[in-house]
Amino acid sequence: MANDHGQRNLTTDVARADAARAAVERALAELRRGSPVMLADPDGNAPAVLVAAAETAEAAVRTLAVAGTVPACVVTAGRAEALGLLPRGRNMTVRPAGESRLVPDASFIAAIAGIEGGTPAADRLAAAPSDQMQDAALELVKLARLVPAAVIARITGDAEGIVRDHDLLTVTTDACARYRDALEDVSLSVATHAPVPLDGAERSEIYAFRPADGGKEHLAIVIGEPEPHEPVLARIHSECFTGDLLGSLRCDCGEQLRGAIRAITEAGGGVLLYLAQEGRGIGLVNKLRAYKLQDEGFDTIEANERLGFEADERVYRPAAAMLRRLGFTKVKLLTNNPAKVEGLSACGIAVIDRVPHAFPANGHNDRYLRTKASRAGHIL
């Protein structure tokens, strides 16, 4: 009986996790297309709120008005500091100062979020530490791969009626927590693999790994026939559309990618992991926004933080999972970044050696490389 009961509990937990994942993924899609969603506390300890992404707020402001309260923006402490506010906690709520019923319009929201346009003067803003519901709202927007700034409005009336009349999706805070826990347990499957001769590495095979959450595929390029029982020469490379494909001179990514393929070939074989983590995990659109801030004088880390992101949003669990699926548990890692060594080691992959992988500045990426060394600890 105990085994049957345990099996029933396991089945129930899996079903709940699957339902939570589906609910959150649908909510993320709604946020990306500009529709608000309702975020509810399943225990009823906090009022439900309508949530929209600041990035798509222009399409959502009218719907947010039906909540019956004045919307507020939720931003990270890094973004609050960029606005000239004193951060108090991990996240902050920001409203127009002065008139209590002043409703922020789409241009004001965009300025608060740092999407486009100038930054409002700090004396025009009123800020306060966020609460648990507001933190969950911001996390939803960030999971949607949008600028981490949410617009929220507390619902004072008939929440179910608002959802019904405006055809809105509902997601609960516990579903968000289950979804977050599921992301911690990386589940990758090999969607397919095929030999692809590369320039300088003709004996190469590309494996496409698909995550269970429906996100972007990661790739593994196996060059030659490396022995699984030996430490494999490996490179973890985050995708960079501008550097890898277009040959951008703002970074050294393209040189690192092609240089890694050459180095692995010359060593007789190895693996290059190509992770779908553009712009140190913030995505291509946000990376371009960060470039504009860099042109205003901020370095790469400052630009990310002013947009509300961490200095580096990358994770290395997918890389470790891919290596294990390919049969490798020990690596000699091509990198200048000690954080990659630490991150991969923390995920159970033994890093036997760090192999330097540096390239000279080109006149356009000098500051970028200096920031890597002085602020991110890269060994250049």
Coordinates of C-alpha atoms in Angstrom, one line a residue:
M1 CA 0.0 0.0 0.0
A2 CA 2.9 2.4 0.8
N3 CA 4.3 1.9 -2.7
D4 CA 0.9 2.6 -4.3
H5 CA 0.4 5.7 -2.1
G6 CA 3.9 6.9 -3.0
Q7 CA 3.3 6.4 -6.7
R8 CA 0.0 8.3 -6.5
N9 CA 1.8 11.2 -4.8
L10 CA 4.5 11.2 -7.4
T11 CA 1.9 11.1 -10.2
T12 CA 0.0 14.0 -8.6
D13 CA 3.2 16.1 -8.2
V14 CA 4.2 15.5 -11.8
A15 CA 0.7 16.5 -13.0
R16 CA 0.8 19.7 -10.9
A17 CA 4.2 20.6 -12.2
D18 CA 3.0 20.0 -15.8
A19 CA -0.1 22.1 -15.2
A20 CA 2.0 24.9 -13.6
R21 CA 4.4 24.9 -16.5
A22 CA 1.6 25.1 -19.1
A23 CA -0.1 27.9 -17.2
V24 CA 3.1 30.0 -16.9
E25 CA 4.2 29.4 -20.5
R26 CA 0.8 30.6 -21.8
A27 CA 1.0 33.6 -19.5
L28 CA 4.5 34.4 -20.9
A29 CA 3.2 34.3 -24.4
E30 CA 0.4 36.7 -23.5
L31 CA 2.8 39.1 -22.0
R32 CA 5.0 39.0 -25.0
R33 CA 2.1 39.9 -27.3
G34 CA 1.0 42.8 -25.1
S35 CA -1.9 41.3 -23.2
P36 CA -2.1 41.6 -19.4
V37 CA -2.6 38.5 -17.3
M38 CA -4.0 38.2 -13.8
L39 CA -1.7 37.1 -11.1
A40 CA -3.4 35.5 -8.1
D41 CA -2.4 34.3 -4.7
P42 CA -4.0 30.8 -4.4
D43 CA -4.3 31.2 -0.6
G44 CA -6.1 34.5 -0.9
N45 CA -3.6 36.3 1.3
A46 CA -3.0 39.1 -1.2
P47 CA -5.3 40.8 -3.7
A48 CA -5.0 39.7 -7.3
V49 CA -3.2 42.0 -9.7
L50 CA -3.2 42.7 -13.4
V51 CA 0.3 42.4 -14.8
A52 CA 1.7 43.7 -18.1
A53 CA 5.2 44.0 -19.4
A54 CA 6.5 47.6 -19.5
E55 CA 7.9 46.8 -23.0
T56 CA 4.4 46.2 -24.3
A57 CA 2.5 48.5 -21.9
E58 CA 1.1 50.7 -24.7
A59 CA -1.2 47.8 -25.7
A60 CA -2.2 47.0 -22.2
V61 CA -2.7 50.4 -20.4
R62 CA -6.4 50.5 -21.3
T63 CA -7.1 47.0 -19.9
L64 CA -5.1 47.7 -16.8
A65 CA -7.5 50.6 -16.0
V66 CA -10.3 48.2 -15.3
A67 CA -8.5 47.0 -12.1
G68 CA -9.8 50.1 -10.3
T69 CA -6.4 51.2 -9.0
V70 CA -3.5 53.4 -10.3
P71 CA -0.9 51.2 -12.0
A72 CA 2.7 51.2 -10.8
C73 CA 6.0 50.0 -12.4
V74 CA 8.0 47.3 -10.7
V75 CA 11.8 47.5 -11.5
T76 CA 14.9 45.9 -10.2
A77 CA 17.2 47.6 -7.7
G78 CA 19.7 48.2 -10.5
R79 CA 17.2 50.0 -12.6
A80 CA 16.0 52.0 -9.6
E81 CA 19.5 53.2 -9.0
A82 CA 19.8 54.2 -12.7
L83 CA 16.7 56.3 -12.2
G84 CA 18.5 58.1 -9.3
L85 CA 16.5 56.4 -6.6
L86 CA 17.9 54.8 -3.5
P87 CA 17.3 51.1 -3.8
R88 CA 15.6 49.5 -0.8
G89 CA 15.4 45.8 -1.4
R90 CA 15.8 43.6 -4.5
N91 CA 13.0 45.3 -6.4
M92 CA 11.1 48.6 -6.2
T93 CA 7.8 50.0 -7.3
V94 CA 7.8 53.4 -9.0
R95 CA 5.0 55.8 -9.7
P96 CA 4.7 59.4 -10.8
A97 CA 5.2 61.7 -7.8
G98 CA 2.6 64.2 -6.6
E99 CA -1.0 63.7 -7.7
S100 CA -2.0 60.4 -6.2
R101 CA -4.5 59.6 -9.1
L102 CA -2.0 60.4 -11.9
V103 CA -2.0 57.4 -14.2
P104 CA 1.4 56.7 -15.9
D105 CA 1.1 56.7 -19.7
A106 CA 2.9 54.4 -22.0
S107 CA 5.7 56.9 -22.7
F108 CA 6.3 57.4 -19.0
I109 CA 6.4 53.6 -18.4
A110 CA 8.9 53.2 -21.3
A111 CA 11.1 55.8 -19.7
I112 CA 10.9 54.2 -16.3
A113 CA 11.8 50.8 -17.8
G114 CA 14.7 52.3 -19.8
I115 CA 13.3 51.1 -23.1
E116 CA 13.5 54.2 -25.2
G117 CA 13.8 57.9 -24.5
G118 CA 15.2 59.9 -21.7
T119 CA 15.2 59.0 -18.0
P120 CA 12.6 60.9 -15.8
A121 CA 14.1 63.1 -13.1
A122 CA 14.2 61.4 -9.7
D123 CA 12.1 64.2 -8.1
R124 CA 9.2 63.3 -10.5
L125 CA 9.1 59.7 -9.1
A126 CA 7.8 58.1 -5.9
A127 CA 9.3 54.7 -5.0
A128 CA 8.8 52.0 -2.4
P129 CA 10.0 48.5 -1.8
S130 CA 8.1 45.8 -3.7
D131 CA 6.0 43.1 -2.1
Q132 CA 5.8 39.4 -2.9
M133 CA 3.1 39.8 -5.5
Q134 CA 5.0 42.6 -7.3
D135 CA 8.2 40.5 -7.2
A136 CA 6.3 37.6 -8.8
A137 CA 5.0 39.9 -11.5
L138 CA 8.5 41.1 -12.3
E139 CA 9.7 37.6 -12.5
L140 CA 7.0 36.7 -15.0
V141 CA 8.1 39.5 -17.3
K142 CA 11.7 38.5 -17.0
L143 CA 10.8 34.9 -17.8
A144 CA 9.1 36.3 -20.9
R145 CA 12.5 37.5 -22.1
L146 CA 11.5 41.1 -22.0
V147 CA 13.0 44.1 -20.2
P148 CA 12.6 43.3 -16.5
A149 CA 10.0 46.0 -15.7
A150 CA 6.4 45.1 -15.0
V151 CA 3.3 47.3 -14.8
I152 CA 0.9 46.1 -12.1
A153 CA -2.5 47.2 -10.9
R154 CA -4.2 45.8 -7.8
I155 CA -7.8 44.6 -8.6
T156 CA -10.4 46.1 -6.2
G157 CA -13.5 44.7 -7.9
D158 CA -14.7 41.4 -9.3
A159 CA -11.5 39.8 -10.4
E160 CA -13.2 36.8 -12.0
G161 CA -15.6 39.1 -13.9
I162 CA -12.6 41.2 -15.2
V163 CA -10.9 38.0 -16.4
R164 CA -14.1 36.8 -18.1
D165 CA -15.1 40.1 -19.7
H166 CA -11.6 40.8 -21.1
D167 CA -10.6 37.2 -21.9
L168 CA -7.5 37.3 -19.7
L169 CA -5.4 34.4 -18.6
T170 CA -4.9 33.7 -14.9
V171 CA -1.7 32.4 -13.3
T172 CA -1.0 31.8 -9.6
T173 CA 2.1 32.6 -7.6
D174 CA 2.5 29.0 -6.7
A175 CA 2.5 28.0 -10.4
C176 CA 5.3 30.6 -10.9
A177 CA 7.3 29.0 -8.1
R178 CA 6.8 25.5 -9.6
Y179 CA 7.9 26.8 -13.0
R180 CA 11.0 28.3 -11.5
D181 CA 11.8 25.1 -9.7
A182 CA 11.4 23.2 -12.9
L183 CA 13.9 25.5 -14.6
E184 CA 16.4 24.5 -12.0
D185 CA 16.1 20.9 -13.1
V186 CA 17.4 21.1 -16.6
S187 CA 15.8 18.5 -18.8
L188 CA 17.3 18.4 -22.3
S189 CA 16.7 15.8 -25.0
V190 CA 18.6 15.3 -28.2
A191 CA 16.2 16.4 -30.9
T192 CA 18.5 15.3 -33.7
H193 CA 22.1 15.2 -34.8
A194 CA 23.9 15.1 -38.1
P195 CA 27.4 15.4 -39.5
V196 CA 28.2 18.9 -40.7
P197 CA 31.7 19.5 -42.2
L198 CA 33.0 22.9 -40.9
D199 CA 35.7 25.1 -42.3
G200 CA 38.8 23.8 -40.6
A201 CA 36.9 20.9 -38.9
E202 CA 35.5 18.6 -41.5
R203 CA 34.9 15.7 -39.1
S204 CA 32.2 17.5 -37.1
E205 CA 28.8 16.5 -35.9
I206 CA 26.1 18.9 -34.6
Y207 CA 23.7 17.7 -31.8
A208 CA 20.6 19.8 -31.2
F209 CA 19.4 19.7 -27.6
R210 CA 15.8 20.8 -26.9
P211 CA 14.8 21.9 -23.4
A212 CA 11.6 20.5 -21.9
D213 CA 10.2 24.0 -21.3
G214 CA 10.0 24.7 -25.0
G215 CA 12.8 27.2 -25.0
K216 CA 15.4 27.7 -27.6
E217 CA 17.6 24.8 -28.6
H218 CA 21.2 24.6 -27.5
L219 CA 23.8 23.0 -29.8
A220 CA 26.8 20.8 -29.3
I221 CA 29.5 20.5 -32.0
V222 CA 31.5 17.4 -31.6
I223 CA 34.8 17.6 -33.5
G224 CA 36.7 14.4 -34.3
E225 CA 36.1 11.4 -32.0
P226 CA 37.1 12.5 -28.5
E227 CA 37.3 9.7 -25.9
P228 CA 34.6 9.9 -23.2
H229 CA 36.9 8.5 -20.5
E230 CA 39.5 11.2 -21.1
P231 CA 39.3 14.9 -20.2
V232 CA 37.8 16.4 -23.4
L233 CA 38.9 19.8 -24.7
A234 CA 35.7 21.9 -24.5
R235 CA 34.5 25.4 -25.1
I236 CA 31.3 26.9 -23.8
H237 CA 30.2 29.6 -26.2
S238 CA 27.2 31.8 -25.8
E239 CA 25.5 32.6 -29.1
C240 CA 26.3 36.1 -30.4
F241 CA 24.4 36.9 -33.6
T242 CA 26.3 40.2 -34.1
G243 CA 29.8 38.7 -33.5
D244 CA 29.5 35.1 -34.7
L245 CA 27.4 35.8 -37.9
L246 CA 28.0 39.4 -38.8
G247 CA 31.6 39.8 -37.7
S248 CA 30.9 42.6 -35.3
L249 CA 34.0 44.3 -33.9
R250 CA 32.3 45.4 -30.7
C251 CA 33.2 42.1 -29.1
D252 CA 35.6 39.2 -29.5
C253 CA 32.9 36.5 -29.8
G254 CA 33.4 35.7 -33.5
E255 CA 37.1 35.3 -33.0
Q256 CA 36.6 33.1 -30.0
L257 CA 34.1 30.9 -31.8
R258 CA 36.3 30.3 -34.9
G259 CA 39.5 30.1 -32.7
A260 CA 37.9 27.5 -30.6
I261 CA 37.0 25.3 -33.6
R262 CA 40.7 25.6 -34.8
A263 CA 42.1 24.8 -31.4
I264 CA 39.9 21.8 -30.9
T265 CA 40.7 20.5 -34.4
E266 CA 44.5 21.0 -33.7
A267 CA 44.1 19.1 -30.5
G268 CA 42.7 16.1 -32.3
G269 CA 39.1 16.5 -31.2
G270 CA 36.7 17.9 -28.6
V271 CA 33.4 19.6 -28.1
L272 CA 32.0 23.1 -28.5
L273 CA 28.8 23.9 -26.7
Y274 CA 26.8 26.6 -28.3
L275 CA 24.3 27.9 -25.8
A276 CA 21.2 30.0 -26.6
Q277 CA 22.2 32.7 -24.2
E278 CA 22.7 35.8 -26.4
G279 CA 24.1 38.9 -24.8
R280 CA 25.2 37.1 -21.6
G281 CA 21.7 35.8 -21.3
I282 CA 19.6 39.0 -21.8
G283 CA 18.8 38.3 -25.5
L284 CA 19.6 40.0 -28.8
V285 CA 17.0 42.9 -28.5
N286 CA 18.2 43.8 -25.0
K287 CA 21.8 43.5 -26.0
L288 CA 21.2 46.1 -28.7
R289 CA 19.6 48.3 -26.1
A290 CA 22.7 47.8 -23.9
Y291 CA 24.9 48.8 -26.9
K292 CA 23.1 52.2 -27.0
L293 CA 23.9 52.7 -23.4
Q294 CA 27.5 51.8 -24.0
D295 CA 27.6 54.5 -26.7
E296 CA 26.5 56.9 -24.0
G297 CA 29.5 56.0 -21.9
F298 CA 28.5 53.1 -19.7
D299 CA 30.5 49.9 -19.8
T300 CA 29.0 46.5 -20.6
I301 CA 28.2 45.6 -17.0
E302 CA 26.7 49.1 -16.2
A303 CA 24.6 48.9 -19.3
N304 CA 23.1 45.6 -18.4
E305 CA 22.4 46.7 -14.8
R306 CA 20.8 50.0 -16.0
L307 CA 18.3 47.9 -18.0
G308 CA 17.5 45.9 -14.9
F309 CA 19.5 42.8 -15.6
E310 CA 22.3 41.2 -13.7
A311 CA 25.8 41.8 -15.0
D312 CA 25.8 38.3 -16.4
E313 CA 22.5 36.3 -16.6
R314 CA 24.1 33.1 -18.1
V315 CA 23.7 29.7 -16.4
Y316 CA 25.8 26.6 -17.0
R317 CA 23.4 23.8 -16.1
P318 CA 22.5 23.2 -19.8
A319 CA 26.2 22.9 -20.7
A320 CA 26.8 20.3 -17.9
A321 CA 23.6 18.4 -19.0
M322 CA 24.8 18.3 -22.6
L323 CA 28.2 17.1 -21.7
R324 CA 26.8 14.3 -19.6
R325 CA 24.4 13.3 -22.4
L326 CA 27.4 13.1 -24.7
G327 CA 29.3 10.9 -22.3
F328 CA 31.8 13.5 -21.0
T329 CA 32.3 14.2 -17.3
K330 CA 35.8 15.7 -17.3
V331 CA 36.9 18.7 -19.4
K332 CA 39.9 20.9 -20.2
L333 CA 38.0 24.2 -20.6
L334 CA 38.9 26.7 -23.3
T335 CA 38.1 30.0 -21.4
N336 CA 39.5 33.1 -19.8
N337 CA 36.5 33.4 -17.5
P338 CA 36.9 31.8 -14.0
A339 CA 33.1 32.0 -13.6
K340 CA 32.7 29.4 -16.3
V341 CA 35.1 27.1 -14.5
E342 CA 33.2 27.6 -11.2
G343 CA 29.8 27.3 -12.9
L344 CA 30.6 24.1 -14.7
S345 CA 32.3 22.6 -11.6
A346 CA 29.2 23.4 -9.5
C347 CA 27.1 21.4 -11.9
G348 CA 29.2 18.2 -11.4
I349 CA 31.6 18.4 -14.4
A350 CA 35.3 18.1 -13.4
V351 CA 37.3 20.9 -14.9
I352 CA 40.8 19.3 -15.1
D353 CA 42.5 22.4 -16.6
R354 CA 41.7 25.9 -17.9
V355 CA 43.1 26.5 -21.3
P356 CA 43.7 30.2 -22.1
H357 CA 41.6 31.5 -25.1
A358 CA 42.4 35.2 -25.6
F359 CA 42.6 37.4 -28.8
P360 CA 44.0 40.9 -29.2
A361 CA 41.9 44.0 -29.2
N362 CA 40.9 45.4 -32.6
G363 CA 40.4 49.1 -31.9
H364 CA 36.7 48.8 -31.4
N365 CA 36.5 46.4 -28.5
D366 CA 39.3 47.8 -26.3
R367 CA 37.0 49.0 -23.6
Y368 CA 34.9 45.8 -23.8
L369 CA 38.0 43.7 -23.1
R370 CA 39.2 46.0 -20.3
T371 CA 35.9 45.7 -18.6
K372 CA 36.0 41.9 -18.9
A373 CA 39.4 41.9 -17.1
S374 CA 38.9 44.6 -14.6
R375 CA 35.2 44.1 -13.6
A376 CA 34.3 40.5 -14.6
G377 CA 37.6 38.9 -13.6
H378 CA 38.6 37.5 -17.0
I379 CA 42.2 36.4 -17.3
L380 CA 43.4 38.3 -20.4

